[in-house]
Short mmCIF file of C-alpha atoms in Angstrom, two decimals:
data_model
loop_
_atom_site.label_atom_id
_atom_site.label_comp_id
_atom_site.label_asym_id
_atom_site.label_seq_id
_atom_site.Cartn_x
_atom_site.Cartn_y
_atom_site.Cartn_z
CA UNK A 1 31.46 19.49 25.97
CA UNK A 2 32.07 17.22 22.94
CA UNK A 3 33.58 18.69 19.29
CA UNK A 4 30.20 17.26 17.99
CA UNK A 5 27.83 18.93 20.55
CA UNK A 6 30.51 22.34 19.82
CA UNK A 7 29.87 22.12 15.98
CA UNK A 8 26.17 21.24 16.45
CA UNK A 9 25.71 24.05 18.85
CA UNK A 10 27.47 26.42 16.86
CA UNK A 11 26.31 25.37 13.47
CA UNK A 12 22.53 25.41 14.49
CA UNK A 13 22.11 28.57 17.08
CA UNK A 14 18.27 28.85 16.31
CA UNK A 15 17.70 25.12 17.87
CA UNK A 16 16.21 24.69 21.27
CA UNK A 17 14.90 21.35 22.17
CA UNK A 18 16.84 17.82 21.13
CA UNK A 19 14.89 14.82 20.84
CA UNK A 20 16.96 12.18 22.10
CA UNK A 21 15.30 8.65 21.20
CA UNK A 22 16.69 4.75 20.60
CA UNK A 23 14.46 2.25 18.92
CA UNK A 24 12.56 0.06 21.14
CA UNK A 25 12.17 -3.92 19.69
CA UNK A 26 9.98 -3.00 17.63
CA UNK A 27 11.62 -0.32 16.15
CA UNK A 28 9.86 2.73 17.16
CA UNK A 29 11.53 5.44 18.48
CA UNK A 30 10.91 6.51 22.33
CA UNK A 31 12.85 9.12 24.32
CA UNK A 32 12.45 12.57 25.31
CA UNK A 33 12.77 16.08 24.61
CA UNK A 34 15.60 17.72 26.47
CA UNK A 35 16.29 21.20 26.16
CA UNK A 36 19.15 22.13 23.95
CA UNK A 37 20.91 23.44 27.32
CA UNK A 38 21.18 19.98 28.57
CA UNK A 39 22.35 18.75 25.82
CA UNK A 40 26.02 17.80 27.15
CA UNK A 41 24.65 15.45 29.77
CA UNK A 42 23.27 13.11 26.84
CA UNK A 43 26.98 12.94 25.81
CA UNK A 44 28.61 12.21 29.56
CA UNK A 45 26.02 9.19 29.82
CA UNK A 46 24.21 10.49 33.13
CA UNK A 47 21.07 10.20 30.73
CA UNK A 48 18.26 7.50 32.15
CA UNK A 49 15.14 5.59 30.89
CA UNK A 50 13.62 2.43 32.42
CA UNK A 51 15.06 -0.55 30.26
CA UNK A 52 11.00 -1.36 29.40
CA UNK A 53 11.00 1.32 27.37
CA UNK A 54 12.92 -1.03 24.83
CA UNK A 55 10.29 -3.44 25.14
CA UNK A 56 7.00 -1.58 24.68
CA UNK A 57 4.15 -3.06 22.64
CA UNK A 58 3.69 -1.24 19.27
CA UNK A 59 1.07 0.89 21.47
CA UNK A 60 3.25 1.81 23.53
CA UNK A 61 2.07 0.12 27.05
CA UNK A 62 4.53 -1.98 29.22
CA UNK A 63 4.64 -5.64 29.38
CA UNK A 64 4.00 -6.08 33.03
CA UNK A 65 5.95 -9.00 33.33
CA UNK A 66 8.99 -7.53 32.60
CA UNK A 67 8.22 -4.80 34.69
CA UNK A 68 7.41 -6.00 37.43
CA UNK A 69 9.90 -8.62 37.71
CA UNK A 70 12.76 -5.69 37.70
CA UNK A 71 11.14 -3.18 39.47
CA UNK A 72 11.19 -1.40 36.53
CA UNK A 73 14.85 -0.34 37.01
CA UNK A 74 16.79 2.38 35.13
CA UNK A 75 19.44 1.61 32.08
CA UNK A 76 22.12 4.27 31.32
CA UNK A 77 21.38 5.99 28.29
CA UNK A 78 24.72 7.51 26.03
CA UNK A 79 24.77 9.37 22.80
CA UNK A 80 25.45 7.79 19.34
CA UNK A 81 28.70 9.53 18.32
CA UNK A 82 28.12 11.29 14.92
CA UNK A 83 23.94 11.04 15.54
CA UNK A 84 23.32 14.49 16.88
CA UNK A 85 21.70 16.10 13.82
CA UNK A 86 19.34 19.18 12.79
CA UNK A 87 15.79 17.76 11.52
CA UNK A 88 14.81 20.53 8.96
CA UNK A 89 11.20 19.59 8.74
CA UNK A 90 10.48 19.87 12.42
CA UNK A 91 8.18 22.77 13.22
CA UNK A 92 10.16 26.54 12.73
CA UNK A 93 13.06 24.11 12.26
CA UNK A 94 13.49 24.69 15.91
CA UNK A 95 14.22 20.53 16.66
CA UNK A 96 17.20 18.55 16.14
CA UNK A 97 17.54 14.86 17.13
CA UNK A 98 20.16 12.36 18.99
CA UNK A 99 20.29 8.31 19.38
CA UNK A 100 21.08 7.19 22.06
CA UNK A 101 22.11 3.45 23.06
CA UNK A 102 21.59 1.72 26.39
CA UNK A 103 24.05 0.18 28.60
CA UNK A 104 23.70 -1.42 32.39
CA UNK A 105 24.10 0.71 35.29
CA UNK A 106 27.74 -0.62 35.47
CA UNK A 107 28.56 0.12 32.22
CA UNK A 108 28.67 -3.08 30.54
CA UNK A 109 25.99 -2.79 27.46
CA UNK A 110 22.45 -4.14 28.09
CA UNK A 111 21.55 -7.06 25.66
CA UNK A 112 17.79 -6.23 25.43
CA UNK A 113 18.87 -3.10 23.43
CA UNK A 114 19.25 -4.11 19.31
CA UNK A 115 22.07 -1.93 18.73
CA UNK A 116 23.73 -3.48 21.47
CA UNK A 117 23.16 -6.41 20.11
CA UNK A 118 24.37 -5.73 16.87
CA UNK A 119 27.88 -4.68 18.35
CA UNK A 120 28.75 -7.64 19.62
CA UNK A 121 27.79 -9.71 16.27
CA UNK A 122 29.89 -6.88 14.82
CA UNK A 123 32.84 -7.02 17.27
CA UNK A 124 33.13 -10.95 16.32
CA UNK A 125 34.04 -10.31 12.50
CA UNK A 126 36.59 -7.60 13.67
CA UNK A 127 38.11 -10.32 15.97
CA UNK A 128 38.44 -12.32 12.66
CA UNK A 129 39.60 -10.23 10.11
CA UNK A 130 36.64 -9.48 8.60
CA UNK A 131 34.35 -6.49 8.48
CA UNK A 132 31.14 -6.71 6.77
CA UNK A 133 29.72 -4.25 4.25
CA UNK A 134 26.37 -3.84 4.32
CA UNK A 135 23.21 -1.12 2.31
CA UNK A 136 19.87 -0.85 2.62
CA UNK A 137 16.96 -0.21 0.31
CA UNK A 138 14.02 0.84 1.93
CA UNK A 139 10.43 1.11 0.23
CA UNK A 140 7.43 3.21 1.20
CA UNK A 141 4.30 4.12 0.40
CA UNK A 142 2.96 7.96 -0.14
CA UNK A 143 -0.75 8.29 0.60
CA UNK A 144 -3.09 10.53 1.89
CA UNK A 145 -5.96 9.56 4.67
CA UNK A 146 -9.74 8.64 4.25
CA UNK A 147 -11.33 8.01 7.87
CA UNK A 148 -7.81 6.86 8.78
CA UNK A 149 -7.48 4.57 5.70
CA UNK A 150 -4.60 5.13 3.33
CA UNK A 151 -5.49 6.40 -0.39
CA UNK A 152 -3.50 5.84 -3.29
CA UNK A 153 -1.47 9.06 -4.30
CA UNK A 154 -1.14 7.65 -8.21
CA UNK A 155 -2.99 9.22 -10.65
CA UNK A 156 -6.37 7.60 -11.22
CA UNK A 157 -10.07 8.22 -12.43
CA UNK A 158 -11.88 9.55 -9.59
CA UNK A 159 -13.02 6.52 -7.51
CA UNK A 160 -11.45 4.37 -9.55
CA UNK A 161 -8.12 2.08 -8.27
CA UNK A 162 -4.65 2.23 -9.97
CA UNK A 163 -3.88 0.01 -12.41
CA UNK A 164 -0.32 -1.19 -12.03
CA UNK A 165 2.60 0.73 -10.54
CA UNK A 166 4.47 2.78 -13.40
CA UNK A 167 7.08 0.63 -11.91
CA UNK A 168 10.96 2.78 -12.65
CA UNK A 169 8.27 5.36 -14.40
CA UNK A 170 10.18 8.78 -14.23
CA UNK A 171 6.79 10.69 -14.58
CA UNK A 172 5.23 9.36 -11.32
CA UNK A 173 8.81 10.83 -9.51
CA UNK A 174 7.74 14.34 -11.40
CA UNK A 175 4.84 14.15 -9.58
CA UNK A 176 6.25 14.69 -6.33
CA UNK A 177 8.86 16.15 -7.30
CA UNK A 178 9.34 18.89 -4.94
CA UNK A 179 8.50 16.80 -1.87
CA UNK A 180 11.15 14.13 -3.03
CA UNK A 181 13.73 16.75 -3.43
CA UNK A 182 13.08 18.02 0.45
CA UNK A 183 14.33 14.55 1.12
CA UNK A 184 17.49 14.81 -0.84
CA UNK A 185 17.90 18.40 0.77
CA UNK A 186 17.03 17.16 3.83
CA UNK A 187 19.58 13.94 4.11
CA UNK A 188 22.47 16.55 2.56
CA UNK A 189 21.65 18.14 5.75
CA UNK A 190 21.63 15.27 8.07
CA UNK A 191 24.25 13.47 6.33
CA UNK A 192 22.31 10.54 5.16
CA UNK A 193 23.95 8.64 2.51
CA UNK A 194 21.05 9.31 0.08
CA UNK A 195 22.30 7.09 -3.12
CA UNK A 196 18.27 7.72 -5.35
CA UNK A 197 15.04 7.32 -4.95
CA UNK A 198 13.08 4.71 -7.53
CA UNK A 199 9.47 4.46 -8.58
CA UNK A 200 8.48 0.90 -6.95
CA UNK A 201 6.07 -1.69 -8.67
CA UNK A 202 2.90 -1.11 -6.68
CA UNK A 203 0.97 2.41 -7.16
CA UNK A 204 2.24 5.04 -4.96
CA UNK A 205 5.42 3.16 -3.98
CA UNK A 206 8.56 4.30 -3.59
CA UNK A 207 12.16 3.06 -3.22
CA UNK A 208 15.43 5.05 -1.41
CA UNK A 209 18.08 3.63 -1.78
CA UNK A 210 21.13 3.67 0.48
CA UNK A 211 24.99 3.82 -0.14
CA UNK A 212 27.57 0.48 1.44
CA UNK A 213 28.88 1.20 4.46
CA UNK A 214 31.37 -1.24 6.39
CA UNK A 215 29.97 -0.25 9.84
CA UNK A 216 26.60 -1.93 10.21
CA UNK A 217 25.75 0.18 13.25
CA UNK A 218 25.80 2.91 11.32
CA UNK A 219 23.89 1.91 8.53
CA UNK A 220 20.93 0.65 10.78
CA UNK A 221 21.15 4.10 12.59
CA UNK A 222 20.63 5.72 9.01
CA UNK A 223 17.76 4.10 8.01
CA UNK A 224 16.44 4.73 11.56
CA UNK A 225 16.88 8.35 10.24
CA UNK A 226 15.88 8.12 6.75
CA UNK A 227 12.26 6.88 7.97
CA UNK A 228 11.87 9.67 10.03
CA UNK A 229 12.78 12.13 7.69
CA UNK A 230 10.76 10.88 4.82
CA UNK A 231 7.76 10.58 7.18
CA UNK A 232 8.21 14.21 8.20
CA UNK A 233 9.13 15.58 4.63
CA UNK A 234 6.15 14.10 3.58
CA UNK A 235 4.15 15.56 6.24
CA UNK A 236 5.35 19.11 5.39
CA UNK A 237 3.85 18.55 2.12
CA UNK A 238 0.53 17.06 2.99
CA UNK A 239 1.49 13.21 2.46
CA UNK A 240 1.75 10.24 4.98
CA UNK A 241 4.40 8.19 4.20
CA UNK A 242 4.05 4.78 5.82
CA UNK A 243 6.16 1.95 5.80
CA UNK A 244 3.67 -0.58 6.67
CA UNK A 245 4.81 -3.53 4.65
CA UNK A 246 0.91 -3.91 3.76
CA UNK A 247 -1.23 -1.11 3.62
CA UNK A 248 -3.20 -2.09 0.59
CA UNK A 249 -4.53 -6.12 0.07
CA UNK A 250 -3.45 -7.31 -3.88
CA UNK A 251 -0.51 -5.22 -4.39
CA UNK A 252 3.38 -5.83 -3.25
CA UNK A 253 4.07 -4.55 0.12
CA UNK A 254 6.92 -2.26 1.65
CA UNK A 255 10.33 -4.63 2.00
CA UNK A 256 13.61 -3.61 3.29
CA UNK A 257 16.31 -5.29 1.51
CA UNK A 258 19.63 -5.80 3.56
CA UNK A 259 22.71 -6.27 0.85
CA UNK A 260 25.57 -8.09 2.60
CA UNK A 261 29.48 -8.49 1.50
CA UNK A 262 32.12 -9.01 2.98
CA UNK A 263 36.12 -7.39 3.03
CA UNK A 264 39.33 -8.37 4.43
CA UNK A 265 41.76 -5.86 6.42
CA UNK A 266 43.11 -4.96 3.24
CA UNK A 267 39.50 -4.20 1.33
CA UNK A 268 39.63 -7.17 -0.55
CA UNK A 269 35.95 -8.69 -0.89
CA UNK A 270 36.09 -12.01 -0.02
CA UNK A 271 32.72 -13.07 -1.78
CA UNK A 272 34.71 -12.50 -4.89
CA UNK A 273 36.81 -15.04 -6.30
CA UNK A 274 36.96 -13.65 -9.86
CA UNK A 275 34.11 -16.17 -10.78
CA UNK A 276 30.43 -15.74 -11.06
CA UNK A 277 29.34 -18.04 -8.65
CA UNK A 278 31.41 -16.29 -5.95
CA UNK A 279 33.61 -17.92 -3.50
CA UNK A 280 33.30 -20.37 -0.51
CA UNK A 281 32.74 -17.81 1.87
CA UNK A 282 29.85 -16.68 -0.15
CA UNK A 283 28.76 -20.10 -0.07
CA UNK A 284 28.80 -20.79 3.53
CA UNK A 285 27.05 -17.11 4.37
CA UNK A 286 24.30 -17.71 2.58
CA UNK A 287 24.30 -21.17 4.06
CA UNK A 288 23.79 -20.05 7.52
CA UNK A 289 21.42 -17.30 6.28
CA UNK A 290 18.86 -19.90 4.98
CA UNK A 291 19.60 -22.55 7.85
CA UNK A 292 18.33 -19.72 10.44
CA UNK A 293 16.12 -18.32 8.52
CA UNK A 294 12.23 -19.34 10.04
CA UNK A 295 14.29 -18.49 13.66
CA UNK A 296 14.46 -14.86 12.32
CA UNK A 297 11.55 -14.28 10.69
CA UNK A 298 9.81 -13.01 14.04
CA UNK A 299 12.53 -10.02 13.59
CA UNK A 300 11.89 -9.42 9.61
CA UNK A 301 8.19 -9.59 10.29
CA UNK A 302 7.35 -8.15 13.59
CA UNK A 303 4.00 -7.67 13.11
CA UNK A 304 0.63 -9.19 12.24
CA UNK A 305 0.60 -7.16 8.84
CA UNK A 306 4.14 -8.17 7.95
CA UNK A 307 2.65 -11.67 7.24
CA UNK A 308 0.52 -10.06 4.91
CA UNK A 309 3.12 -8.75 2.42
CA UNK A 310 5.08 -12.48 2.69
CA UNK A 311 2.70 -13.88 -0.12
CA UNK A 312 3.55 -15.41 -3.62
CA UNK A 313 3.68 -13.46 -6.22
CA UNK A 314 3.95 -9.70 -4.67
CA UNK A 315 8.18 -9.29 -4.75
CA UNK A 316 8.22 -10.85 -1.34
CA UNK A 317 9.79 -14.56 -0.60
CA UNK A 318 7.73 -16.92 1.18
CA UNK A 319 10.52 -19.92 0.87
CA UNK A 320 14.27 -20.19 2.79
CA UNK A 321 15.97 -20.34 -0.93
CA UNK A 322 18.10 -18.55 -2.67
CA UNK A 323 19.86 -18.12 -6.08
CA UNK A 324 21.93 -15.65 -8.94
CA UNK A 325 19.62 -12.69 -10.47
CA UNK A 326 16.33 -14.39 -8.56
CA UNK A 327 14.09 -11.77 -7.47
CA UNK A 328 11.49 -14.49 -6.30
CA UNK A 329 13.78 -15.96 -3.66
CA UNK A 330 15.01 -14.92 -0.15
CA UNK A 331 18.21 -14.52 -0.92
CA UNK A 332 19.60 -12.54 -4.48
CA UNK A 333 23.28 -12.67 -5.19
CA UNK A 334 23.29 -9.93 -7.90
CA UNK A 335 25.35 -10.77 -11.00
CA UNK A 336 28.18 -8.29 -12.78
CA UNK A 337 31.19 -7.29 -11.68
CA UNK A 338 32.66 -10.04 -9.46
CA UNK A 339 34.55 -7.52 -7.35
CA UNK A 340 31.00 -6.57 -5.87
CA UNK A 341 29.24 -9.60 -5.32
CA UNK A 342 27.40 -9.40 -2.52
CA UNK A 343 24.03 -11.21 -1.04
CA UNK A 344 20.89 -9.44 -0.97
CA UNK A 345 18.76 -10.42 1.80
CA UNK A 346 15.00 -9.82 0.57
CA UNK A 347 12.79 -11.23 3.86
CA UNK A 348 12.61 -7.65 6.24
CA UNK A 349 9.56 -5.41 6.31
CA UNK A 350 10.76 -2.00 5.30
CA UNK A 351 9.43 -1.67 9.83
CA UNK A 352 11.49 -3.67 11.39
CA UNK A 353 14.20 -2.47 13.87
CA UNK A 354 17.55 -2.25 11.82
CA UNK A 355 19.40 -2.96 14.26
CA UNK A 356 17.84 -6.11 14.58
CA UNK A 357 17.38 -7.19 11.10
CA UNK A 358 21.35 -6.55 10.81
CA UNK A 359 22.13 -8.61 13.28
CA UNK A 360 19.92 -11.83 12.66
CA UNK A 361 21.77 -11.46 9.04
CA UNK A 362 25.11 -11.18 10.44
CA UNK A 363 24.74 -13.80 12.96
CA UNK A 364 23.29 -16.55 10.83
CA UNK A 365 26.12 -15.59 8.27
CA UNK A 366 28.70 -15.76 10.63
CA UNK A 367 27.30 -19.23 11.70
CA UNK A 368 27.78 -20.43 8.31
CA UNK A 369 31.11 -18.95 7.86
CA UNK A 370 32.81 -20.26 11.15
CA UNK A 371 31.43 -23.50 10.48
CA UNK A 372 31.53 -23.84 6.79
CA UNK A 373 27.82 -24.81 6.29
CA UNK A 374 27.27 -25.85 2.68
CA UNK A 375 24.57 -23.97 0.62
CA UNK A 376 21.60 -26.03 -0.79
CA UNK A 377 21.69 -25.73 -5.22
CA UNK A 378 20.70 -21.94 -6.32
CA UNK A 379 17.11 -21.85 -7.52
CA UNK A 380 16.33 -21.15 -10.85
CA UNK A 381 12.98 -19.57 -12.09
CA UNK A 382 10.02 -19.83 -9.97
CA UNK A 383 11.06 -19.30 -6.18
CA UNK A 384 7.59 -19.62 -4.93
CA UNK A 385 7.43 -23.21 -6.24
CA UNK A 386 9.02 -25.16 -3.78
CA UNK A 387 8.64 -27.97 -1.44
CA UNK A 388 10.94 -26.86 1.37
CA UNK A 389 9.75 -25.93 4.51
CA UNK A 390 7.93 -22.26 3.96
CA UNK A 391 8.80 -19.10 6.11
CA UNK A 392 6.11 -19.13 8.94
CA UNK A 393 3.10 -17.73 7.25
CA UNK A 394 1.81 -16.38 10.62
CA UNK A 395 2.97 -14.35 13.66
CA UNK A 396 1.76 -17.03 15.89
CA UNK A 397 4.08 -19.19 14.04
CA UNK A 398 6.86 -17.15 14.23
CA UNK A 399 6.82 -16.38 17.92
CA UNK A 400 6.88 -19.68 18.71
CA UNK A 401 9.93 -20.63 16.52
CA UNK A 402 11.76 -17.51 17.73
CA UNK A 403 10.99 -18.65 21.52
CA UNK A 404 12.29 -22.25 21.06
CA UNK A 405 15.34 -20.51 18.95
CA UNK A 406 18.82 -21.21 21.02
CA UNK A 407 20.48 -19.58 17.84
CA UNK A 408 18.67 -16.37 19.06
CA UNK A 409 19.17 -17.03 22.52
CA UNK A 410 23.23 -17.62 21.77
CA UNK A 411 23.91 -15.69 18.53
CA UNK A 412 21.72 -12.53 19.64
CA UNK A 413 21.26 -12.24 23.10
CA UNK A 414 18.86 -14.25 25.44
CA UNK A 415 16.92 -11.05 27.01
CA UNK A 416 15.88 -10.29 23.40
CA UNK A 417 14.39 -13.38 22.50
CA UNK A 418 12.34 -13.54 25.82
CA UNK A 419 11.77 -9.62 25.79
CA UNK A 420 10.48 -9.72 21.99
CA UNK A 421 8.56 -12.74 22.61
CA UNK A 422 7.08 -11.69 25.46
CA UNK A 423 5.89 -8.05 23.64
CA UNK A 424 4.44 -9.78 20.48
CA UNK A 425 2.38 -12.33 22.54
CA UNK A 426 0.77 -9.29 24.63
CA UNK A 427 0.41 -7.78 21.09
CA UNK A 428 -1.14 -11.12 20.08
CA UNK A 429 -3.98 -11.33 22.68
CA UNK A 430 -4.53 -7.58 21.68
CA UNK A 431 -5.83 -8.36 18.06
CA UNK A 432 -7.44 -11.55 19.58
CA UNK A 433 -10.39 -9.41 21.40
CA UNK A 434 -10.51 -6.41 18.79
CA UNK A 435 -13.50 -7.37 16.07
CA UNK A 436 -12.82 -6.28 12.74
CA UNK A 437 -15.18 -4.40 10.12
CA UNK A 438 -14.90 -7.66 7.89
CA UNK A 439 -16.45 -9.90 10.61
CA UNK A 440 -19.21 -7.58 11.19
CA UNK A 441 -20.04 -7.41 7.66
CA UNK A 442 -19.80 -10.96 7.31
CA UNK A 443 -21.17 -12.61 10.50
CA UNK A 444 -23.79 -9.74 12.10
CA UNK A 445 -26.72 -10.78 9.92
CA UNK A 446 -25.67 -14.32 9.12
#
């Protein structure tokens, strides 16, 4: 038995079941429940799943192909050192959680699972010297169902919409005020580095922020948790919080904004050359983080809804462009103090797989840093007013960029981009026979 699964055991005596659960491509958690008894064999790695279990659709159902071609086989499944946490909204408080990570039935670590793929991105910079800082902010909206439609939670006249957001409006916080501070209870518990929660611009939207951390795997693992606590906080209290990045057509959608610097072996952060425009290194990350930039977009926008959110206007880019203080372009390098300059990546859907959307970040950076790509002039004003190519504006787009990519295929992992391809055409061909309400009403008595 571990010191962690000692403490944990020790600490929480009233527990009885564990959920132990990884994030499949499209990050949503499967796993199992394992009695609390069992607990040590997560931590010895004699835990199994099939590997298709990281490549579900986002129903849930295999992708045959990839099933059938293997047999279905088994991956090894190990515990996330430091993961193994109480969830204090679960049901008598009787649940606690564990992530696990997948690895080959030899050991070596299976390159269809994201956080797998994220270590060896990560394991490159350490080679070098470097070790990348990275936070997330992570928006979400707080509604309440209507025939399984979402309902604005912001005060309004009865049947009447919001107007605006009460964007940063301290009253609208008040509101739910006792749900939002079962969150910040709830991450003391779990550990989460819970660093505020903001009123967003759209009605009933809501920002967490997240604290730096220079190990990316455990940042993506944190907002893995912080989703899953906010959803079940809100639950507690009567609320669905979704992170759909657009549940409601005309307003700005749910982003998850990825802020990127980078320090030396002795803390220094080399985007930071005492200068506001930031230093060569800064120049060459963000570089590669536009050049590769359409290639990713499959993993910032998973879905057919993420498309909807990457409009003009609505807080979300729709260009490859970056620039200082620009809230309209992919990329923001936030102005002040030069010793934190940084690059804030603005593309992901606050439901992507974090693991992923690190990683595609990381590895286009690194790209540009190893090979000292030059960055295009900063944009000034108006980033939706541009002539550059545009960020695909569809998923059928995006797949096929992704599954032509050989930056995916050699700066990722070449399972994932056939795996994730592969799950979002099946995905695809799903929406393609469903009819919606808006054809009926439109077409039926044409």
């Amino acid at each position: 038995m571990t010191i962690e699964t000692e403490w944990f055991l020790k600490t929480y005596p009233n527990i009885t079941t564990i959920e132990a659960i990884m994030p499949d491509c499209n990050g949503i958690m499967r796993g199992k429940w394992v009695p609390v008894e069992k607990l040590g064999k997560l931590f010895s790695g004699d835990a199994k799943l099939p590997k298709s279990a990281l490549n579900l659709d986002v129903w849930g159902r295999d992708v045959e192909e990839l099933v059938f071609e293997s047999g279905d086989e088994d991956g090894l499944c190990a515990a996330v050192e430091g993961s193994l946490q109480a969830t204090p909204w679960s049901p008598g408080e009787r649940y606690g959680e564990c992530q696990l990570t997948m690895l080959n039935q030899d050991g070596s670590p299976y390159m269809g699972d994201p956080r797998q793929v994220l270590q060896a991105i990560v394991k490159k910079y350490h080679a070098q010297g470097w070790h990348p800082v990275v936070a997330g902010e992570l928006e979400f909206s707080l509604v309440t169902l209507n025939h399984q439609r979402p309902v604005h939670t912001s005060k309004t006249l009865p049947g009447e919409l919001p107007i605006g957001g009460n964007l940063y409006g301290t009253d609208s916080l008040l509101e739910h005020e006792a749900l939002l501070d079962d969150i910040r209870q709830a991450c003391q518990i779990q550990s989460l580095p819970f660093d505020g929660v903001v009123k967003e611009s759209a009605p009933s939207q809501y920002e967490i922020n997240m604290r730096h951390h220079s190990d990316p795997l455990l940042a993506a693992r944190q907002i893995l948790q912080m989703r899953r606590l906010v959803k079940g906080v809100a639950s507690k209290h009567g609320f669905v919080a979704t992170f759909m990045p657009k549940p409601f057509i005309g307003e700005s959608g749910n982003g998850m904004h990825i802020h990127m610097s980078l320090l030396d072996n002795d803390d220094r952060n080399l985007f930071d050359n005492g200068q506001e425009q930031g230093s060569e290194l800064l120049q060459h990350a963000i570089a590669g983080m536009l050049k590769h930039m359409r290639d990713c977009t499959l993993i910032f926008a998973p879905h057919i809804n993420s498309y909807r959110r990457l409009e003009p206007g609505v807080h979300a880019p729709t260009y490859p462009a970056w620039g200082y203080e620009n809230r309209t372009v992919a990329l923001r390098v936030p102005t002040g103090a030069t010793k934190s300059r940084r690059i804030e990546h603005r593309v992901a859907g606050a439901e992507a797989n974090p693991y992923l959307v690190m990683a595609a970040v990381l590895a286009a950076a690194w790209d540009g840093l190893t090979n000292k790509l030059t960055a295009p002039p900063p944009i000034t004003g108006d980033g939706y007013a541009q002539t550059i190519d545009p960020l695909p504006i569809h998923i059928h787009e995006a797949v096929e960029i992704f599954s032509a990519s050989s930056f995916i295929a050699e700066g990722l992992s070449p399972e994932l981009r056939r795996h994730l391809a592969l799950t979002k055409e099946q995905e695809i061909l799903e929406f393609r026979r469903y009819i919606s309400t808006m054809e009926y009403q439109t077409y039926l008595q044409y």
